[in-house]
Short mmCIF file of C-alpha atoms in Angstrom, two decimals:
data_model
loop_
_atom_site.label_atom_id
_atom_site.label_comp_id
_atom_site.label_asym_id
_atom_site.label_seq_id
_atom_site.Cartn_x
_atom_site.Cartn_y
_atom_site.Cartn_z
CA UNK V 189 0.00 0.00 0.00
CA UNK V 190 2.68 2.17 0.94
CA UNK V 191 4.36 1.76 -2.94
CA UNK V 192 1.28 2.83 -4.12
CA UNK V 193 0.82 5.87 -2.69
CA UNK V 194 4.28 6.91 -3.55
CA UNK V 195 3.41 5.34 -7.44
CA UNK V 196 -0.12 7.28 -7.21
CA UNK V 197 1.22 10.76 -7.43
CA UNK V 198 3.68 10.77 -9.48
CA UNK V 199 1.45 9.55 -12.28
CA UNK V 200 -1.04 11.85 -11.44
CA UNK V 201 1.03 14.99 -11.42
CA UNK V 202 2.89 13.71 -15.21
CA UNK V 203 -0.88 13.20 -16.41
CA UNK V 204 -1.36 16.66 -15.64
CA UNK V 205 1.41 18.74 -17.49
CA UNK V 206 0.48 16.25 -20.89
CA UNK V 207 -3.22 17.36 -20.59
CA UNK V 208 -2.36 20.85 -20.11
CA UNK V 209 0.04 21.17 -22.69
CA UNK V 210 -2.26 21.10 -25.94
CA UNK V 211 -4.46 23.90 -24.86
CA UNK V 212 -5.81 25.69 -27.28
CA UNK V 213 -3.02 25.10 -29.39
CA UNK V 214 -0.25 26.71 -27.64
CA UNK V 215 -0.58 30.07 -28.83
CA UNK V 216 -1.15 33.12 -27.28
CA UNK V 217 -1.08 35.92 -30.04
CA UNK V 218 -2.78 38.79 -27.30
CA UNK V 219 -6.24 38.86 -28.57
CA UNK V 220 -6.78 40.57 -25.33
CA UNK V 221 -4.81 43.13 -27.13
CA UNK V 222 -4.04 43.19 -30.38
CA UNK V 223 -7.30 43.10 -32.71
CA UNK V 224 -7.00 40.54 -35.31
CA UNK V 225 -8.84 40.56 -38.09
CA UNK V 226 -10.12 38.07 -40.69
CA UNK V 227 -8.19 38.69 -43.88
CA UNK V 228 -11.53 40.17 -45.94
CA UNK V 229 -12.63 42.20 -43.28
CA UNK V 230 -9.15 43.61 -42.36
CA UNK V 231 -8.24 44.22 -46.18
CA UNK V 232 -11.89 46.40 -46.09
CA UNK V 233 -10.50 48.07 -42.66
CA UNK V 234 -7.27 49.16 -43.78
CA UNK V 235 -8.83 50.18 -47.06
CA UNK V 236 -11.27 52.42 -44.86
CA UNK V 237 -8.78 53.65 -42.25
CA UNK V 238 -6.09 53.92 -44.36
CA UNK V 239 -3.44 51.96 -42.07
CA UNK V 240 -0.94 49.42 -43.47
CA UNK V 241 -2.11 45.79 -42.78
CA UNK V 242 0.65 43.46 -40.95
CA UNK V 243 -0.65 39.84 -42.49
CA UNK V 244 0.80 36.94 -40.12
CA UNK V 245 0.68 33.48 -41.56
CA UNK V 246 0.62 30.70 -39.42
CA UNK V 247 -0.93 27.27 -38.07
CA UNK V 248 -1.61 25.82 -35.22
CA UNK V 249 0.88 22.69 -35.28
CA UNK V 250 4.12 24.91 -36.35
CA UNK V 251 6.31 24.90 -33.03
CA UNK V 252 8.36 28.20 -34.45
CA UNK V 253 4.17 29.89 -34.91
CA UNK V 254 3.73 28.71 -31.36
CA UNK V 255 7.20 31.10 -29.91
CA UNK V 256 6.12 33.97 -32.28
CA UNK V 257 3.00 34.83 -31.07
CA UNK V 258 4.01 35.36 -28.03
CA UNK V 259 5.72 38.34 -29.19
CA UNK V 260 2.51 40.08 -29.76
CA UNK V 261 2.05 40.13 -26.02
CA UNK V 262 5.48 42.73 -25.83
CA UNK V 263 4.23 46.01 -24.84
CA UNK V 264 6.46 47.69 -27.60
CA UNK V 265 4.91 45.28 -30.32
CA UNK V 266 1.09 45.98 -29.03
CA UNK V 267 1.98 49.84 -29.03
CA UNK V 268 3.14 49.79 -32.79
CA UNK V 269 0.16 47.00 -33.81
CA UNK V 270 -1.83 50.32 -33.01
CA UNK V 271 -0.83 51.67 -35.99
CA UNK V 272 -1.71 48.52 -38.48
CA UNK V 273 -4.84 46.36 -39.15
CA UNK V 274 -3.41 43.27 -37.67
CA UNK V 275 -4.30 40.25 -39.93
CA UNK V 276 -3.84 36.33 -39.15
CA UNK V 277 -3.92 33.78 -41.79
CA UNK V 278 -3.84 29.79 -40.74
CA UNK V 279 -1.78 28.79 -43.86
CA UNK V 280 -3.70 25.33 -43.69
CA UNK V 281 -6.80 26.93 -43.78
CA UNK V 282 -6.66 28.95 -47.11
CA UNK V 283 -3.44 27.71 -49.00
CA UNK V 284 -4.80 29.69 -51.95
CA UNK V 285 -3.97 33.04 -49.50
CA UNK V 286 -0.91 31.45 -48.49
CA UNK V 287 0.18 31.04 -51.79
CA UNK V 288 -0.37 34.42 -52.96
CA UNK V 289 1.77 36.18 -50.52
CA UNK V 290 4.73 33.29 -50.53
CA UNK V 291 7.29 35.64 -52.61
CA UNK V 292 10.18 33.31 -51.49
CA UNK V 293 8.13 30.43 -50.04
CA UNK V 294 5.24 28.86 -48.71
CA UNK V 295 6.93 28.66 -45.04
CA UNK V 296 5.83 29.55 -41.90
CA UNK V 297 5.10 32.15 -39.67
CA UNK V 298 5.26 34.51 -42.28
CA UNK V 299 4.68 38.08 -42.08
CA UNK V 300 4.25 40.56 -44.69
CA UNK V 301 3.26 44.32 -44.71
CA UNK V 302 0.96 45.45 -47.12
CA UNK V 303 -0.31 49.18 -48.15
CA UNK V 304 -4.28 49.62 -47.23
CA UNK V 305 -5.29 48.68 -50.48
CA UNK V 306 -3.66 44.98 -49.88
CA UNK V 307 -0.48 45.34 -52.35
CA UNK V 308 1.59 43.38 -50.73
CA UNK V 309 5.95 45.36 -50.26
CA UNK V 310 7.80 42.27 -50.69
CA UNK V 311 11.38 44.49 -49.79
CA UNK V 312 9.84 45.30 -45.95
CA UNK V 313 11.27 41.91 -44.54
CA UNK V 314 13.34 40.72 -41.63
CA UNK V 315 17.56 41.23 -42.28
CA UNK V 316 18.11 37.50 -43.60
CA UNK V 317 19.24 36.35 -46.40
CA UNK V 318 16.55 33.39 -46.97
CA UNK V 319 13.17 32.68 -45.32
CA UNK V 320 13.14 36.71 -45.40
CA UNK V 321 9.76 37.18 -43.79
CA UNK V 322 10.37 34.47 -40.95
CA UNK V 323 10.90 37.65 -37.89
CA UNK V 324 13.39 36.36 -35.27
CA UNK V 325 10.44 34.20 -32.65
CA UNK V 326 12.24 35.14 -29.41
CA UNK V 327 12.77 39.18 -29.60
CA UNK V 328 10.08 41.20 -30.88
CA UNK V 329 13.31 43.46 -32.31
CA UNK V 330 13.41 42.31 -35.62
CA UNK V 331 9.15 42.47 -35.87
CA UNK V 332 9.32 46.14 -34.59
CA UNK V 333 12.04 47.24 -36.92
CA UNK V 334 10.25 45.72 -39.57
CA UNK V 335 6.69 47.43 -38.11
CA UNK V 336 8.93 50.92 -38.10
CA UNK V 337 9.72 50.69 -41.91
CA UNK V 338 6.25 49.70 -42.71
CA UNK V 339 4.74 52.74 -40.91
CA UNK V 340 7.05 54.71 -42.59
CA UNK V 341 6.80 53.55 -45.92
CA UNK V 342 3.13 52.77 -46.11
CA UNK V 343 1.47 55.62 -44.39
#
């Protein structure tokens, strides 16, 4: 009896973590926050506010998706998303979207800056010199420089 209660717990408390873990799918991309947008109704936002759009593709298996959105929960990067019309795409759910704004691949996360009217500026991209729209997932620096030119150039 006395193995068993030692046995008991330890199984119980490992159970725990494993159901935990899948959540939601792992992300946390602020919603509290940041106010995403379908990618129709943002395109018709950004049209009518004229603000750049920031379009981050994603899905909800991608491990490197999963450490990028929690940048969006930086108070820098929720300050700047101000000034956009904050779009999320799940690449698996329209590959047809995904495939139009893939100018050097179909990878992701992905994220793009387009001028209110949608036209995607493919030369707004993170300093790499492949997978150029794949921001750095751990420090929202690269994202906000790249959020900096885009206010700049598309406003």
């Amino acid at each position: 009896a006395t193995i068993e209660a030692v046995v008991v717990p330890p199984v119980a408390a490992a159970a725990e973590p494993i159901a935990a873990a899948p959540a939601p799918s792992g992300e946390d991309w602020n919603e509290a926050q940041i106010a995403w947008q379908p990618f129709a109704q943002g395109l018709s936002l950004a049209a009518k506010q004229h603000k750049p759009v920031c379009l981050v593709l994603f899905t909800n298996w991608c491990s490197h998706c999963k450490n990028y959105s929690r940048l969006f929960s930086d108070a820098r990067v929720v300050a700047a998303a101000k000034g956009f019309v904050m779009i999320k795409l799940d690449r698996d759910a329209d590959k047809e979207l995904s495939r139009k704004y893939a100018p050097d691949g179909d990878y992701i996360p992905r994220t793009h800056f387009l001028a209110s009217n949608g036209t995607l500026d493919a030369d707004i991209h993170a300093v790499r010199p492949q997978f150029k729209y794949f921001y750095d997932e751990s420090d929202p620096a690269s994202l906000l420089a790249g959020m900096a030119e885009a206010r700049t150039k598309l406003n």
